Coordinates of C-alpha atoms in Angstrom, one line a residue:
M818 CA -17.7 -11.1 16.9
A819 CA -18.8 -14.6 15.8
D820 CA -20.9 -13.1 12.8
R821 CA -17.9 -11.0 11.7
P822 CA -16.2 -12.2 8.4
V823 CA -13.1 -14.3 8.9
H824 CA -10.0 -13.5 7.1
H825 CA -7.3 -15.9 5.6
F826 CA -3.9 -16.0 7.0
S827 CA -1.3 -17.5 4.6
V828 CA 2.4 -18.2 4.6
D829 CA 4.6 -18.6 1.6
V830 CA 7.1 -21.2 3.1
E831 CA 10.5 -20.5 1.5
E832 CA 14.1 -19.8 2.6
H833 CA 15.5 -16.3 2.9
F834 CA 17.5 -16.6 -0.2
Q835 CA 14.8 -18.0 -2.6
V836 CA 13.0 -14.6 -3.4
S837 CA 12.7 -13.9 -7.0
A838 CA 14.7 -10.6 -6.5
F839 CA 17.7 -12.7 -5.5
E840 CA 17.7 -15.1 -8.6
Q841 CA 21.0 -13.5 -9.8
V842 CA 22.9 -13.5 -6.5
A843 CA 21.5 -16.7 -5.3
P844 CA 20.8 -19.0 -8.2
R845 CA 19.0 -22.3 -7.5
E846 CA 22.1 -24.5 -8.2
G847 CA 23.8 -22.9 -5.1
W848 CA 20.9 -22.9 -2.8
S849 CA 22.2 -25.8 -0.8
A850 CA 25.3 -23.7 0.2
H851 CA 23.2 -21.1 2.1
P852 CA 22.3 -21.6 5.7
S853 CA 18.8 -22.9 6.2
R854 CA 16.5 -20.7 8.5
V855 CA 13.2 -21.7 7.5
V856 CA 12.4 -24.2 10.2
A857 CA 12.9 -21.7 13.1
N858 CA 11.4 -18.8 11.3
T859 CA 8.2 -20.9 10.4
A860 CA 8.2 -22.1 13.9
R861 CA 7.9 -18.5 15.2
L862 CA 4.9 -18.0 13.0
L863 CA 3.3 -21.3 14.3
D864 CA 3.6 -19.8 17.7
L865 CA 2.1 -16.5 16.9
L866 CA -0.8 -18.2 15.4
A867 CA -1.3 -20.6 18.3
S868 CA -1.1 -17.7 20.8
C869 CA -4.1 -16.3 19.2
G870 CA -6.1 -19.3 18.4
A871 CA -5.8 -18.7 14.6
T872 CA -5.2 -21.1 11.7
G873 CA -3.5 -20.5 8.3
T874 CA -2.7 -21.9 5.0
F875 CA 0.9 -22.7 4.4
F876 CA 1.9 -22.6 0.8
V877 CA 5.1 -24.7 0.9
L878 CA 7.9 -25.0 -1.7
G879 CA 8.5 -28.6 -2.8
W880 CA 12.2 -28.0 -2.5
V881 CA 11.8 -27.0 1.3
A882 CA 9.4 -30.0 1.9
E883 CA 11.9 -32.4 0.5
R884 CA 14.6 -31.2 2.9
H885 CA 12.4 -30.5 5.9
P886 CA 9.5 -33.0 5.9
D887 CA 9.0 -32.7 9.7
L888 CA 8.3 -29.0 9.2
V889 CA 5.4 -30.0 7.0
R890 CA 4.2 -32.4 9.6
R891 CA 4.6 -29.8 12.4
I892 CA 2.4 -27.4 10.3
V893 CA -0.3 -30.0 9.9
A894 CA -0.1 -31.0 13.7
G895 CA -0.8 -27.4 14.5
G896 CA -4.3 -27.5 12.7
H897 CA -3.1 -25.7 9.6
E898 CA -3.6 -26.3 5.9
I899 CA -0.9 -27.3 3.5
G900 CA -0.9 -25.8 0.0
S901 CA 1.7 -25.8 -2.8
H902 CA 4.1 -22.7 -3.7
S903 CA 5.6 -24.7 -6.6
W904 CA 8.8 -26.6 -6.3
W905 CA 11.5 -24.2 -7.5
H906 CA 10.0 -20.8 -6.8
Q907 CA 10.1 -20.0 -10.6
R908 CA 7.7 -17.2 -11.7
V909 CA 5.0 -18.8 -13.9
L910 CA 5.4 -16.2 -16.7
T911 CA 9.0 -17.6 -17.2
L912 CA 7.7 -21.3 -17.6
T913 CA 6.3 -23.2 -20.5
P914 CA 2.9 -24.9 -19.7
D915 CA 4.6 -28.3 -19.5
A916 CA 7.3 -27.0 -17.0
F917 CA 4.5 -25.4 -14.8
R918 CA 2.6 -28.7 -14.9
R919 CA 5.6 -30.6 -13.6
E920 CA 6.1 -27.9 -10.7
L921 CA 2.4 -28.5 -9.8
H922 CA 2.5 -32.2 -10.1
D923 CA 5.7 -32.8 -8.2
S924 CA 5.0 -30.4 -5.4
K925 CA 1.5 -31.6 -4.8
A926 CA 2.6 -35.3 -4.7
L927 CA 5.4 -34.7 -2.2
L928 CA 3.4 -32.5 0.0
E929 CA 0.4 -34.9 0.2
D930 CA 2.7 -37.8 0.8
I931 CA 4.4 -36.0 3.8
S932 CA 1.4 -34.3 5.2
G933 CA -1.2 -37.1 4.8
T934 CA -3.6 -34.4 3.7
P935 CA -5.1 -33.2 0.3
V936 CA -3.2 -30.3 -1.2
E937 CA -6.0 -28.4 -2.9
G938 CA -4.6 -24.8 -3.1
F939 CA -1.8 -22.9 -4.9
R940 CA 0.1 -19.7 -4.5
A941 CA 2.3 -18.6 -7.5
P942 CA 5.8 -17.3 -6.7
S943 CA 5.7 -13.5 -7.0
F944 CA 2.0 -13.6 -7.7
S945 CA 3.1 -14.4 -11.3
I946 CA -0.2 -15.5 -12.8
V947 CA -0.8 -12.1 -14.6
P948 CA -2.9 -11.2 -17.8
G949 CA -1.8 -13.4 -20.7
I950 CA -1.0 -16.3 -18.3
E951 CA -4.5 -17.7 -17.9
W952 CA -3.6 -21.1 -19.3
A953 CA -2.1 -21.6 -15.8
F954 CA -5.7 -21.9 -14.3
D955 CA -6.5 -24.7 -16.7
I956 CA -3.4 -26.7 -15.7
L957 CA -4.2 -26.0 -12.0
L958 CA -7.6 -27.7 -12.5
E959 CA -6.2 -30.5 -14.6
E960 CA -3.7 -31.3 -11.8
G961 CA -6.4 -31.4 -9.2
Y962 CA -6.2 -28.1 -7.4
R963 CA -9.4 -26.6 -6.2
Y964 CA -8.4 -23.0 -5.5
D965 CA -5.8 -20.5 -6.4
S966 CA -4.4 -17.4 -4.3
S967 CA -2.1 -15.9 -6.9
V968 CA -4.1 -12.9 -8.1
F969 CA -3.1 -9.5 -6.7
P970 CA -5.8 -7.1 -8.1
I971 CA -3.5 -4.2 -8.3
Q972 CA -1.7 -2.2 -11.2
R973 CA 2.3 -2.7 -10.4
P974 CA 5.4 -3.4 -12.3
G975 CA 6.3 -7.1 -12.1
Y976 CA 3.0 -8.6 -11.1
G977 CA -0.7 -7.6 -10.6
Y978 CA -4.1 -8.3 -12.2
P979 CA -5.7 -4.9 -12.6
G980 CA -9.6 -5.1 -12.6
A981 CA -9.9 -8.4 -10.9
P982 CA -12.5 -8.7 -8.1
L983 CA -11.4 -7.8 -4.7
G984 CA -13.1 -10.7 -2.9
P985 CA -13.3 -14.6 -3.6
Y986 CA -14.8 -15.5 -6.9
W987 CA -14.9 -18.3 -9.3
I988 CA -12.8 -18.4 -12.5
E989 CA -14.5 -20.0 -15.4
R990 CA -12.1 -21.7 -17.8
P991 CA -12.4 -24.5 -20.5
A992 CA -11.1 -27.0 -17.8
G993 CA -13.9 -25.9 -15.4
R994 CA -14.2 -23.6 -12.4
L995 CA -11.5 -22.7 -10.2
L996 CA -12.0 -20.8 -6.8
E997 CA -9.9 -17.6 -6.6
L998 CA -8.8 -15.9 -3.5
P999 CA -7.2 -12.6 -4.4
L1000 CA -4.8 -10.9 -2.0
A1001 CA -6.1 -8.0 0.1
T1002 CA -6.2 -4.4 -1.0
L1003 CA -7.3 -1.1 0.5
T1004 CA -9.5 1.2 -1.8
L1005 CA -9.1 4.9 -1.3
G1006 CA -10.5 7.4 -3.8
G1007 CA -10.8 4.8 -6.4
L1008 CA -7.2 3.8 -5.9
R1009 CA -6.3 0.1 -4.9
I1010 CA -3.5 0.0 -2.6
P1011 CA -1.8 -3.2 -2.0
A1012 CA -2.2 -4.2 1.7
A1013 CA -2.1 -7.9 2.1
G1014 CA 1.1 -8.2 4.1
G1015 CA 4.5 -9.2 3.2
G1016 CA 6.7 -6.1 2.3
Y1017 CA 3.6 -4.0 2.5
L1018 CA 3.3 -4.9 6.1
R1019 CA 6.9 -3.9 6.9
Q1020 CA 6.9 -0.8 4.6
F1021 CA 3.4 0.8 4.9
P1022 CA 2.0 2.3 8.2
L1023 CA 0.0 -0.5 10.0
A1024 CA -3.1 1.6 9.6
V1025 CA -3.1 0.8 5.9
I1026 CA -3.1 -2.9 6.6
R1027 CA -5.7 -2.6 9.2
G1028 CA -7.8 -0.5 7.1
A1029 CA -7.8 -3.2 4.3
F1030 CA -9.2 -5.8 6.6
R1031 CA -11.7 -3.5 8.1
Q1032 CA -12.8 -2.6 4.6
A1033 CA -13.2 -6.3 3.7
E1034 CA -15.4 -6.8 6.8
Q1035 CA -17.6 -3.8 5.9
Q1036 CA -18.0 -5.5 2.5
R1037 CA -18.7 -8.8 4.2
R1038 CA -16.0 -10.7 2.6
P1039 CA -12.7 -12.3 3.7
G1040 CA -9.3 -10.7 3.1
M1041 CA -6.3 -12.6 2.2
F1042 CA -3.1 -11.8 4.4
Y1043 CA 0.4 -13.3 3.4
I1044 CA 3.7 -13.3 4.9
H1045 CA 7.1 -15.2 4.5
P1046 CA 8.9 -17.0 7.3
W1047 CA 12.1 -14.8 6.6
E1048 CA 10.2 -11.7 7.4
V1049 CA 10.2 -12.5 11.1
D1050 CA 14.1 -13.0 11.0
P1051 CA 16.0 -9.6 11.5
E1052 CA 19.2 -11.7 12.0
Q1053 CA 19.1 -13.4 8.5
P1054 CA 22.3 -13.1 6.4
R1055 CA 22.4 -10.2 4.1
L1056 CA 23.0 -10.8 0.4
P1057 CA 25.0 -8.5 -1.9
V1058 CA 22.0 -6.8 -3.8
G1059 CA 21.2 -3.3 -5.0
A1060 CA 20.0 -0.5 -2.7
L1061 CA 16.3 -0.8 -3.9
T1062 CA 16.1 -4.6 -3.4
R1063 CA 18.0 -4.3 0.0
I1064 CA 15.4 -1.7 1.3
R1065 CA 12.5 -3.9 -0.1
H1066 CA 13.8 -7.1 1.4
Y1067 CA 15.5 -6.1 4.6
R1068 CA 13.8 -3.0 5.8
G1069 CA 11.3 -3.4 8.8
L1070 CA 12.1 -7.1 9.6
A1071 CA 12.2 -6.3 13.3
R1072 CA 8.6 -5.0 13.3
T1073 CA 7.1 -7.7 11.4
A1074 CA 6.3 -10.1 14.3
P1075 CA 4.8 -7.3 16.5
R1076 CA 2.7 -6.2 13.6
I1077 CA 1.4 -9.6 12.9
Q1078 CA 0.6 -10.0 16.6
D1079 CA -1.5 -6.8 16.3
L1080 CA -3.5 -8.0 13.4
L1081 CA -4.1 -11.5 15.0
G1082 CA -5.5 -9.7 18.1
R1083 CA -7.9 -7.5 16.0
F1084 CA -9.2 -9.8 13.3
R1085 CA -10.3 -13.4 12.9
F1086 CA -7.9 -15.5 10.7
V1087 CA -8.5 -19.0 9.6
S1088 CA -7.1 -21.3 6.9
V1089 CA -8.8 -21.5 3.6
R1090 CA -9.8 -25.0 4.3
A1091 CA -11.3 -24.1 7.6
W1092 CA -13.3 -21.3 6.1
R1093 CA -14.7 -23.7 3.4
D1094 CA -15.4 -26.4 6.0
A1095 CA -17.3 -23.9 8.1
G1096 CA -19.9 -23.5 5.3
A1097 CA -18.6 -20.6 3.2
E1098 CA -21.4 -19.8 0.7
L1099 CA -19.3 -20.7 -2.4
A1100 CA -22.1 -21.1 -4.7
E1101 CA -23.1 -17.5 -4.3
L1102 CA -19.7 -16.1 -5.3
P1103 CA -19.4 -14.2 -8.5
V1104 CA -18.1 -16.0 -11.7
E1105 CA -15.6 -14.3 -13.9
R1106 CA -14.7 -15.8 -17.3
I1107 CA -11.2 -14.5 -18.0
G1108 CA -9.1 -15.2 -20.9
D1109 CA -9.9 -17.8 -23.6
R1110 CA -6.5 -19.5 -24.3
H1111 CA -6.5 -23.3 -23.3
V1112 CA -3.2 -25.3 -23.5

C-alpha cells in the first residue's frame, strides 16, 4: 500500500448557516444570532481522521477563526494543515479584485497569527473561481499563497471549470505559477461526474465516490476530497428554504460520518502540506496557461 498514491482530505470549516444557498435567509449581518455548532462538528471530523491515522487540510473561514481561535489551534495540534476559506464566505465572482484581496489578506493574517503556521492554500467559497475570474489567481500569488483548490473540473450551473485537468497542475499567470489541486471527479464514458465529497457524498451512491478515488489511483495522481463540518450534524437547526435547497443541504446527513469512515479505511488521505513535504514531484506536473487578464 505504501507505493499507492495518497489522496487529499480537506474540510471547509464554516457554520451550518453560512452556505451560499442560505444567503437570503441567513444574511451575514445576522450570523451571530444563530447557534454555533462548528466546534463540535469539526471535533467529530478530527476524531474520524485520528482513528484512521489520516491528516487533512482545513480551509477555515476568518469569521469562524476570529470567534473560535482554540478550534484552529486544536486542528494544528492534531497534525493537520490550516488553509484559508476567505473571511465572509462570499463567492469570488461577486467580489471586486480589491475586495477579494482584502478577504485573502485578512483571513491569512489572522489564521497565521492563531495557528503559528504558514497559510499557503486557499479554497474559494462554492468553488467560485470560474472561467472569466482568472485574475483571482494573480491576487492569490501576490498575497503569498502557494496553492489553490477551488477548481472543480466539471460543467455545472453555479460553478465548475470545464476542461481543466483532473489532477494537480501548475497555473501559469502574469504573477507567477500557482499550484492547483482540483476537486475529484469520476470519468465514465467521457462524462465527468462530480465525486469529491460534500453533497455528492451524501446524495450519490457511495460506489461513485469510491470509483473516483480508485480511478485517480489508477492514473497515479491524488484525488481531492472535501467535506463541511455541518455535514456530520443531522441535528442541526433547519432553516426555511425552498424544497430543492432543503434536499441538497439536509438530505443524507446521518450517513455522512459512516461514509467518511468507509473512505478513510479504503484510501490513504493526507494534507496537502504532508504530500508536498513527503517529496511530491511538483516539477513534473503539467503547466496550464489559462486566461490572460491581470488586475
